[in-house]
Coordinates of C-alpha atoms in Angstrom, one line a residue:
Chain N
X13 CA -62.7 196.3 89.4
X14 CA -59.1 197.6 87.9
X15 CA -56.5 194.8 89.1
X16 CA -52.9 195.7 88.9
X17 CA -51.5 192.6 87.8
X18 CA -48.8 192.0 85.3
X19 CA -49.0 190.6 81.8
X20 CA -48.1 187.3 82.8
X21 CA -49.9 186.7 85.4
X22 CA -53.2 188.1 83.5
X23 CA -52.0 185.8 80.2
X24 CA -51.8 182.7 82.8
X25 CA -55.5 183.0 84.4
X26 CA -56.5 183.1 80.9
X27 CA -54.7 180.2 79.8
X28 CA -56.3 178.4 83.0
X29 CA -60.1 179.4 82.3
X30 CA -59.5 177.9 78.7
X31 CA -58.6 175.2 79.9
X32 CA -61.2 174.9 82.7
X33 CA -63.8 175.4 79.9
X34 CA -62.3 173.0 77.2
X35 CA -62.3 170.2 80.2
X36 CA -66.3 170.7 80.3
X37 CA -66.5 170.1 83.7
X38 CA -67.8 173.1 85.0
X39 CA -71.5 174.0 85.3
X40 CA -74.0 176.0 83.2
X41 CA -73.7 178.9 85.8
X42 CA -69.5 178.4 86.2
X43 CA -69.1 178.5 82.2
X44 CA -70.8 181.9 82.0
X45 CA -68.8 182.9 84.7
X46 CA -65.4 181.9 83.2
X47 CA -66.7 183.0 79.8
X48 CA -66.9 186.2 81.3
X49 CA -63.7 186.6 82.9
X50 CA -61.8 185.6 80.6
X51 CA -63.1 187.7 77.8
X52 CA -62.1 190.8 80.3
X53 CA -58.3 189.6 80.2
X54 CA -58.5 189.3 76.8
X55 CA -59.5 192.5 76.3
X56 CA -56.9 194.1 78.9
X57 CA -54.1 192.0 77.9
X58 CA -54.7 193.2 73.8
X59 CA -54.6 195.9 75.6
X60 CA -51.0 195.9 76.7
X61 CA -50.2 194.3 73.8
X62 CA -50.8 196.7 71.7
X63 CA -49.6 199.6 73.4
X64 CA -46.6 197.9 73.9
X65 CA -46.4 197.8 70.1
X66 CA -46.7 200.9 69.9
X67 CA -43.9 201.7 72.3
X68 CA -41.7 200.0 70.3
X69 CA -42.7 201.1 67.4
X70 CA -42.3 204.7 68.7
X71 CA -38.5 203.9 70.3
X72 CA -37.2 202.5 66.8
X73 CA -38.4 205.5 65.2
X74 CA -37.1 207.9 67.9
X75 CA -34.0 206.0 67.2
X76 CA -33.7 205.8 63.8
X77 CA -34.4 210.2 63.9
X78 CA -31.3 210.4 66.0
X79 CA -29.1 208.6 64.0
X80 CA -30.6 210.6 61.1
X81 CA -29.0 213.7 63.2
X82 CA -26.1 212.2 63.7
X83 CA -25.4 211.8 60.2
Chain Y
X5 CA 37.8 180.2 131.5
X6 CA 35.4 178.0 128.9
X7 CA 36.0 178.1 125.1
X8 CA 32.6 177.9 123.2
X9 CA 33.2 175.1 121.1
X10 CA 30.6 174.6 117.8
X11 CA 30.7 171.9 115.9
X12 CA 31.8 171.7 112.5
X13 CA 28.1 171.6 111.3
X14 CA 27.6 174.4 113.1
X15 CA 30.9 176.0 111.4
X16 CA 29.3 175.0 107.7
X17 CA 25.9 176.3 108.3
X18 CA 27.2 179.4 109.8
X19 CA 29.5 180.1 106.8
X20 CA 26.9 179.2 104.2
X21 CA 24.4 181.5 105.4
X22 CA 26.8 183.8 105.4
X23 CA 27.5 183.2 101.5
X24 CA 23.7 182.9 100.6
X25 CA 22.5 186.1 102.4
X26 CA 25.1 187.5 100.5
X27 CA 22.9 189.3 97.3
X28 CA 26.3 189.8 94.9
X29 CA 27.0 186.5 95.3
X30 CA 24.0 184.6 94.5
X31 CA 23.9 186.0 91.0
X32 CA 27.6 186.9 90.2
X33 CA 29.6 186.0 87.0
X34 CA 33.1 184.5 86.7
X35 CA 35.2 183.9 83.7
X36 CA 38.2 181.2 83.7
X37 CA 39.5 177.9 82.3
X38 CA 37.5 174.6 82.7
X39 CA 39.6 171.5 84.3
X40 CA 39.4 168.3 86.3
X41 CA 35.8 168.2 84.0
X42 CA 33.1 165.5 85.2
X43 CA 29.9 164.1 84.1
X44 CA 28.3 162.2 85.5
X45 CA 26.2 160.6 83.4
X46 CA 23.5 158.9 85.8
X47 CA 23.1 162.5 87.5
X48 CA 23.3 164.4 84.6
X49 CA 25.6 166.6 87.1
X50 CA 28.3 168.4 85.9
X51 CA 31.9 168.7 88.2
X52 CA 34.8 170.6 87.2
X53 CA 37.1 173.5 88.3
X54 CA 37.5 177.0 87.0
X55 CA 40.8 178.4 87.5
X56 CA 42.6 181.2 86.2
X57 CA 46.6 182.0 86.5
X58 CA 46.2 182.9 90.5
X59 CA 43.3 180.8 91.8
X60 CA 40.6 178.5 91.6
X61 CA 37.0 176.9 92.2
X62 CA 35.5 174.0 92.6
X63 CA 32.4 174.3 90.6
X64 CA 29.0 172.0 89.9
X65 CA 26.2 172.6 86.9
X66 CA 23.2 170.5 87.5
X67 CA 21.5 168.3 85.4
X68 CA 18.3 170.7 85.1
X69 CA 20.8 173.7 83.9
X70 CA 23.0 171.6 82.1
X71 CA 20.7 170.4 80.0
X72 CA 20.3 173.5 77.9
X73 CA 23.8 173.5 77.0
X74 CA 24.2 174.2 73.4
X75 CA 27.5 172.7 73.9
X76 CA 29.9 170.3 75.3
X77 CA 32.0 171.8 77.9
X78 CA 36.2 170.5 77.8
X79 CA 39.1 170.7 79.7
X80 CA 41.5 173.9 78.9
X81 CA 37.9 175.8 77.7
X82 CA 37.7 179.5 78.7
X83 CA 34.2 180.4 79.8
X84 CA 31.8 182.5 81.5
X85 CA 29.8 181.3 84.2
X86 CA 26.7 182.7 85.6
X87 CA 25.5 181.5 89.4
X88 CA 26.0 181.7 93.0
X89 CA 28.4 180.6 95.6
X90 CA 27.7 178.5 98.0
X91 CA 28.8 175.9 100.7
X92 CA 28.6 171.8 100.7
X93 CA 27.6 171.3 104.6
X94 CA 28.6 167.8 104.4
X95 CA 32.2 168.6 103.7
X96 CA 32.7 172.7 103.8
X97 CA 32.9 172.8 100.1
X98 CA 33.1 176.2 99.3
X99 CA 31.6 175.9 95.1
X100 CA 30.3 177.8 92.4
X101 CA 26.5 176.6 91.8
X102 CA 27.0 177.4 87.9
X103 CA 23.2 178.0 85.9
X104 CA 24.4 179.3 82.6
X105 CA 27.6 178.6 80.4
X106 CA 28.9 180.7 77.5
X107 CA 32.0 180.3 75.8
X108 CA 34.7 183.3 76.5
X109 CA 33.8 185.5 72.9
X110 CA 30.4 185.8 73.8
X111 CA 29.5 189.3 73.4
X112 CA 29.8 191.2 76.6
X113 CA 26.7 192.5 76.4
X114 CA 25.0 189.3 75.8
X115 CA 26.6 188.2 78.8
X116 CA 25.9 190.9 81.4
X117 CA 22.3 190.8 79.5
X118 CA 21.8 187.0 81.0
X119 CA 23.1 188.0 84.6
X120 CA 20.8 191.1 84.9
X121 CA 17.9 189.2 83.7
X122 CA 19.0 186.6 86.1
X123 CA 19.6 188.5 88.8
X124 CA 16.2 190.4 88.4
X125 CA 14.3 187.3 87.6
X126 CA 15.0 185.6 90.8
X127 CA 14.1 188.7 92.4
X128 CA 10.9 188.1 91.2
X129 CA 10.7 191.1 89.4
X130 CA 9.8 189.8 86.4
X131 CA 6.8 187.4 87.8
X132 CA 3.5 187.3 86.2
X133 CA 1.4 188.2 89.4
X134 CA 2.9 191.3 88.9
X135 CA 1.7 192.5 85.4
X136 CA -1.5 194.7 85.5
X137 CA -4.3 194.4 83.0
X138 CA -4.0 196.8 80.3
X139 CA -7.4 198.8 80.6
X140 CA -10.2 198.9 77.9
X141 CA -10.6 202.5 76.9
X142 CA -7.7 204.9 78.1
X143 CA -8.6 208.1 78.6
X144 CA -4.8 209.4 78.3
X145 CA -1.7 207.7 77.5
X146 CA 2.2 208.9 78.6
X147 CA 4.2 208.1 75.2
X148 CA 7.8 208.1 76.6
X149 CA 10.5 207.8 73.4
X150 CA 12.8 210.7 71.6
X151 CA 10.3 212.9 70.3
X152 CA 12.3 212.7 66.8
X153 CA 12.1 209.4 64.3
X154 CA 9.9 207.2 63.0
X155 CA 8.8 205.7 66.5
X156 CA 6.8 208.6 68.1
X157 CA 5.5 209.5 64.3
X158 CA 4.4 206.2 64.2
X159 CA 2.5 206.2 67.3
X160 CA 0.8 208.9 67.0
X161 CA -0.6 208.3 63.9
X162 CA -1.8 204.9 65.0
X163 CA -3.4 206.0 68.4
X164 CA -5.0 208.9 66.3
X165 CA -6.4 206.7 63.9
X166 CA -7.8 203.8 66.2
X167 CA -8.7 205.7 68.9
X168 CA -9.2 209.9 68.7
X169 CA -10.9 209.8 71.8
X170 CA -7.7 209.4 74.3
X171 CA -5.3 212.3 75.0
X172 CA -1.8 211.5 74.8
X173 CA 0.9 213.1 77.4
X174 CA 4.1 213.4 75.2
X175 CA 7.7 212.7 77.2
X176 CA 10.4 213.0 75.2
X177 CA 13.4 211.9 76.3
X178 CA 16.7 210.2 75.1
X179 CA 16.9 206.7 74.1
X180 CA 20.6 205.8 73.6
X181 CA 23.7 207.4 75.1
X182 CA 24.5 209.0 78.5
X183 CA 21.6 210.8 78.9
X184 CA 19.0 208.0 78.4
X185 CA 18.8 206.5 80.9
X186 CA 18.2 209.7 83.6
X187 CA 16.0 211.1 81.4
X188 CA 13.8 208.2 81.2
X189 CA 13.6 208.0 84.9
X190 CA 12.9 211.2 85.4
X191 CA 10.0 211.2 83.3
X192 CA 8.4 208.2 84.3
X193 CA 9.1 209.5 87.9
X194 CA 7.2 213.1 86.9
X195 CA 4.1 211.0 85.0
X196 CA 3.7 208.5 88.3
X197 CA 3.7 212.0 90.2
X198 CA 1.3 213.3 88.0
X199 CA -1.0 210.3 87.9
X200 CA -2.8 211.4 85.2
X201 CA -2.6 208.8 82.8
X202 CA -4.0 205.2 82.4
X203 CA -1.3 203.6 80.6
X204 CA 2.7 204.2 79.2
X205 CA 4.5 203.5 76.6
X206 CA 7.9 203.5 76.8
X207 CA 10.3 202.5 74.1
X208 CA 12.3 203.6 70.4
X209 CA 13.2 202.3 67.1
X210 CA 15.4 199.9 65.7
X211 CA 19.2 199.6 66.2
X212 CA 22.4 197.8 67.4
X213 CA 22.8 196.2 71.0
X214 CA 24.8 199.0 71.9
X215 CA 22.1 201.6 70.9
X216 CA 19.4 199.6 72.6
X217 CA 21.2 199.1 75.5
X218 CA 19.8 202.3 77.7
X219 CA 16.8 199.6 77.8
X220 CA 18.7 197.2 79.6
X221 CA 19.3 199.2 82.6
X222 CA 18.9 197.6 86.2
X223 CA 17.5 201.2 87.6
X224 CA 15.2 201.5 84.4
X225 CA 13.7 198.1 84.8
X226 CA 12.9 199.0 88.7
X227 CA 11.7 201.9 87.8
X228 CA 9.3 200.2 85.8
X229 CA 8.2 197.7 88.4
X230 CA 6.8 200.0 90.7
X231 CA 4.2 201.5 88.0
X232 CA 1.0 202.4 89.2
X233 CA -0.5 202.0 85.7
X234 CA 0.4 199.1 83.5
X235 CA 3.5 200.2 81.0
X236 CA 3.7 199.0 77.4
X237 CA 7.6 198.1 76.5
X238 CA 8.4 198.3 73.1
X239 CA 12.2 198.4 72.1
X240 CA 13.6 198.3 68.4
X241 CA 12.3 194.9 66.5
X242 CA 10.3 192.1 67.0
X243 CA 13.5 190.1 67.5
X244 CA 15.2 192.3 70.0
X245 CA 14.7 191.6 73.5
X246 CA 15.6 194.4 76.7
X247 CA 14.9 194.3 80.0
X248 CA 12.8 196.7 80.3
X249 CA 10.3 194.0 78.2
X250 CA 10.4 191.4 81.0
X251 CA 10.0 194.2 83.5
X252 CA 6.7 195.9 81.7
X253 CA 3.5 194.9 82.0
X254 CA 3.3 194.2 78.3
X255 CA 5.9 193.6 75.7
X256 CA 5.1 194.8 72.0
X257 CA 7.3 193.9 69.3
X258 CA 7.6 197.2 68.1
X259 CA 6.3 200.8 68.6
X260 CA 3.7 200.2 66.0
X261 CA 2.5 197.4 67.9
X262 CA 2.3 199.0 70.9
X263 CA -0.1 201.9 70.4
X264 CA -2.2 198.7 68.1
X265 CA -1.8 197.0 71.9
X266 CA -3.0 200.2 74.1
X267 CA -6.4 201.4 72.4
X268 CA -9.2 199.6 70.8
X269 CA -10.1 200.5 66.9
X270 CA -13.0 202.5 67.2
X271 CA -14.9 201.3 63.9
X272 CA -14.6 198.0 65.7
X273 CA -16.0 199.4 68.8
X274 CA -18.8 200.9 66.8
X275 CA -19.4 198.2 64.9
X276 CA -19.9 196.4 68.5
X277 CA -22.5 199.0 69.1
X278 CA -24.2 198.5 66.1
X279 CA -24.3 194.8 66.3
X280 CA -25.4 195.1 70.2
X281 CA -28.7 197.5 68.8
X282 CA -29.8 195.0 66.6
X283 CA -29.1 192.2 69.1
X284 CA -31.3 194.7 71.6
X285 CA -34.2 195.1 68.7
X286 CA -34.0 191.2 68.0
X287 CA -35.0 190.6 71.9
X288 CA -37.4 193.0 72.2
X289 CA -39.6 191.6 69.4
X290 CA -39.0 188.5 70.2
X291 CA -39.8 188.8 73.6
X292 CA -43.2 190.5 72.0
X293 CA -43.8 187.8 69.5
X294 CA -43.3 185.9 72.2
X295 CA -45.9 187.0 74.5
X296 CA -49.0 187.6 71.4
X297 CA -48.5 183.9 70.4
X298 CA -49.6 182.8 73.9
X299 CA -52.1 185.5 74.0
X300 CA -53.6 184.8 70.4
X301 CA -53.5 180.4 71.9
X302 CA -55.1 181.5 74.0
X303 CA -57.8 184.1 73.4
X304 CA -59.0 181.8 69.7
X305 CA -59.8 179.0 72.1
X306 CA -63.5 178.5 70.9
X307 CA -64.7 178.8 74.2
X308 CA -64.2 182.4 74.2
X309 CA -64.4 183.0 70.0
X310 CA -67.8 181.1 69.7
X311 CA -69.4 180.3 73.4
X312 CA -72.7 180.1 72.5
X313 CA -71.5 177.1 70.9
X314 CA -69.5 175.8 73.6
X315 CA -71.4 176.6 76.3
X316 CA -75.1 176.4 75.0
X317 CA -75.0 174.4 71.7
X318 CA -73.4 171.7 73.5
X319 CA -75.8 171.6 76.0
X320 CA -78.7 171.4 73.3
X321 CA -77.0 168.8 71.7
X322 CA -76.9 167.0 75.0
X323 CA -80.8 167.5 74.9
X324 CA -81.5 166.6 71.8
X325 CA -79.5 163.5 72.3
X326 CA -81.0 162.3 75.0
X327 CA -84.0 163.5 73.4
X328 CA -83.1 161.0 70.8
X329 CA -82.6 157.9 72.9
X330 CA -86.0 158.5 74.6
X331 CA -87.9 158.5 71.5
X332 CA -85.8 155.4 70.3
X333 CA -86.4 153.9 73.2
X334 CA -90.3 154.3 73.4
X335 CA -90.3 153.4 70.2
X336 CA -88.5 149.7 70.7
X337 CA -91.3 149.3 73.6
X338 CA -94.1 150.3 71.9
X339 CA -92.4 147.9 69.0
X340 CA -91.9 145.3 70.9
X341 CA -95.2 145.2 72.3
X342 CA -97.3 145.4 69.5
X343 CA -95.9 142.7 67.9
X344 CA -96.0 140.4 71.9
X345 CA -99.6 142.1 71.4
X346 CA -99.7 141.0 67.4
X347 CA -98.6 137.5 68.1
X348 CA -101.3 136.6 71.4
X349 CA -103.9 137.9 68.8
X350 CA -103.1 135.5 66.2
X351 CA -102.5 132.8 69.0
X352 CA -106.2 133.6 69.9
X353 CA -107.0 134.0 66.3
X354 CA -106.3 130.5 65.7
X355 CA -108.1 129.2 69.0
X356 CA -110.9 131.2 68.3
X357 CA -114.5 128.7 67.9
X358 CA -115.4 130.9 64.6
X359 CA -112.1 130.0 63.0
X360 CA -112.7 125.9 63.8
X361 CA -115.9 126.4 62.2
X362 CA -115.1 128.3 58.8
X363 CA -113.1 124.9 58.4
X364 CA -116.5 122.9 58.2
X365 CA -117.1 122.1 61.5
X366 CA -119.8 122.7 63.4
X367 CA -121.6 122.8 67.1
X368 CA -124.4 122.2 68.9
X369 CA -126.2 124.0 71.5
X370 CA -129.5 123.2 73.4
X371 CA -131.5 125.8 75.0
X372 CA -128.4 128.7 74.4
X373 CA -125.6 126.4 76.0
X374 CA -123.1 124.3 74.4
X375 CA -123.4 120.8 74.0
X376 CA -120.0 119.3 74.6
X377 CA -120.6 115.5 75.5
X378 CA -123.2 113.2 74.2
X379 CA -123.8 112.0 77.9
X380 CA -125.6 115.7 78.0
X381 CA -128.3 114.8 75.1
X382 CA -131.4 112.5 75.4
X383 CA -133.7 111.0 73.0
X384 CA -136.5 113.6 72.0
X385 CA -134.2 116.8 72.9
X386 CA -134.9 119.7 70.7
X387 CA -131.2 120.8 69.5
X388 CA -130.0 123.5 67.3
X389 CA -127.0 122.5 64.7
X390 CA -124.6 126.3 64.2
X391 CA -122.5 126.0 61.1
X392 CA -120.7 129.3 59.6
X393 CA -123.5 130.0 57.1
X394 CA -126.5 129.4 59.5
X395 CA -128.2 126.9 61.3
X396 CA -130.6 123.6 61.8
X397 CA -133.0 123.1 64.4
X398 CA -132.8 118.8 65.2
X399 CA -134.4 116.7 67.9
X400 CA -132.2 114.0 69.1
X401 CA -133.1 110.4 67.6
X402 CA -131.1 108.5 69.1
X403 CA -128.2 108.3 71.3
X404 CA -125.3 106.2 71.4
X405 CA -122.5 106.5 74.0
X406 CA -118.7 105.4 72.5
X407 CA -118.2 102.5 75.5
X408 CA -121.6 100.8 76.4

């Protein structure tokens, strides 16, 4: 299931499940649970991360072009 | 028939309204010869008459304007004074409130310098309320001086080199002489109407009082007033003073200064730019930085790097531990009893009949049973002796019991 939710509210879940996990009260069962969920945020927030990166990566260089122009 | 009466109150307040709604004489000047000169020292007040070859007045400085005196006022001194006229209730005084003093010599125009600047001043022409904010970037500026000299050269250049970006609307007019003064009207008057232009300057060059003078005109300075765009005044040197200074929204000391005063330097402005892109870059990757850090805490937690660890190797170790303690456990028991077990052995070890016989002794049984007492045996039984290394069939010869 695709949920839209921002970067900081994904990033915050995480945080939680880690430190549900590193607590050690949850069950067996919970633990595989949690272990599950949060690798999928961690794979969607890298994600954003990285194309966010890239986005900036990409505007400093569209920048740096125009000033090229300029000059 | 009745005669409406007032009373002399009535009289004095009457006639003093009369003298204070009275504009020319609540800012007028008056020349004449000090006498009958008073001070008094607790007030600070200053009483004397001015009088001249026909007439004279009855005249009062207070402490607050006295006080800036440069000088010592005398009996028989010819001076200007600059104030208003006014009435004592108490007594219908009729006096001269004076503000400022100057010793006759004074240049003329100094002195009808002070009483415009007065005059306008209390007016409230001059207040600060009044001044507008010069704005950031004009788009066009009305430059209002003789379009011949170093001034307008000068501020051309200067605009032109801070600023390229603003138009300027060029007014020439007169600045000294007849003509100055209407020409300078009339041009402020045509840029108001044209409303074109987000700031003026208005001003010349260096010169004498008299050339500078057109810039201490009354009409000038109204004109000035009523603005819709904030004005720039900047009239011969830093040292010289005009009206039309107090008047505009901004005085610069000289026409230099004020095209410095009405547009930013561009390279500065750029430079601004510059420093604002990098500030903009700086947040950005911060803000990223920002953000992987807690992502990168988070996600090398080594419940989600290595969870077969975390969530099953703990768990075995659990087991085994308690794996552990069982075995441990059993093994104190089973300890513990065999050596309970060890130690009732050699208890019955030592109580054993086999043991107290592989010390020497021995016992006696008759027909399979144990002979324990000698009240059991008789003469003639048939008795069999067990030692360790055999035995010895007997018959009983005789018995003795221990009492009787």
């Amino acid at each position: 299931m695709a949920e839209k939710k921002d970067f900081e509210t994904n990033l915050k879940e995480l945080e939680q499940i880690v430190e549900r996990l590193e607590k050690g009260d949850t069950t067996l069962d919970e633990s595989i649970k949690f272990f599950e969920k949060g690798m999928k945020i961690s794979v969607n927030c890298r994600k954003v991360l990285d194309s966010a990166k890239q986005k900036i990566n990409d505007l400093t260089r569209a920048e740096k072009e125009e000033e090229k122009k300029i000059d | 028939m009745d005669i409406r009466a007032l009373t002399v109150k009535q009289l004095n307040i009457y006639v003093k309204s009369l003298l204070e709604g009275d504009s020319h004489l609540q800012s007028v000047a008056v020349t004449g010869e000090i006498s009958n000169f008073k001070n008094h020292y607790a007030s600070g007040h200053l009483y004397f008459t001015l009088k001249d070859a026909d007439a004279a007045i009855r005249c009062v400085m207070f402490r607050s304007y006295a006080m800036r005196l440069n000088f010592t006022p005398q009996d028989g001194m010819q001076v200007v004074l600059i104030g208003r006229v006014s009435l004592y209730e108490k007594d219908g005084q009729y006096q001269f409130y004076a503000e400022q003093m100057f010793a006759a010599g004074a240049g003329e125009l100094a002195l009808k310098f002070e009483e415009i600047k007065n005059r306008l001043e209390k007016e409230g022409l001059f207040d600060l309320s009044k001044k507008k904010k010069l704005p950031a970037f004009p788009k066009r500026i009305a430059v209002v001086t003789s379009d011949t000299g170093a001034a307008v050269r000068d501020i051309l250049n200067i605009l032109s080199r801070r600023w390229p970006l603003c138009q300027v609307l060029m007014c020439p007019v007169a600045v000294q002489g007849e003509n100055a003064v209407p020409d300078m009207l009339d041009a402020l008057e045509r840029v108001y109407k044209l409303n074109n232009c987000d700031v003026i300057i208005i001003g010349r060059g260096g010169g004498s009082a008299e050339d500078l003078w057109a810039f201490n005109s009354e009409e000038l300075a109204r004109k000035i007033a009523v603005s819709p765009v904030p004005v720039i005044s900047a009239v011969g040197h830093e040292t010289d003073f005009s009206i039309s200074d107090f008047a505009a929204d901004l005085r610069a000391p000289t026409p230099s200064a004020a095209a410095e005063l009405a547009v930013p330097d561009c390279k500065e402005v750029a430079a601004g730019i510059e420093k604002l892109k990098v500030a903009l870059k700086t947040a950005l990757n911060g803000k990223y930085n920002l953000c992987n850090a807690k992502f990168e805490k988070a996600s090398n937690s080594p419940f989600l790097k290595y969870p077969e660890e975390r969530i099953i190797g703990l768990r075995l170790e659990q087991i085994d531990r308690l794996t552990d303690r069982a075995s441990a456990a059993i093994d104190r028991n089973i300890n513990s009893l065999s050596s309970k077990y060890g130690e009732l052995l050699a208890k019955l070890d030592a109580l054993s009949p086999l043991k107290v016989i592989s010390r020497g002794y021995g016992f006696v049984t008759k027909n399979g049973s144990a002979v324990v007492s000698a009240s059991d045996l008789s003469e003639g039984d048939r008795i069999s002796l067990k030692f360790n290394d055999g035995e010895a069939d007997c018959t009983v010869n005789e018995r003795k019991l221990n009492n009787g």
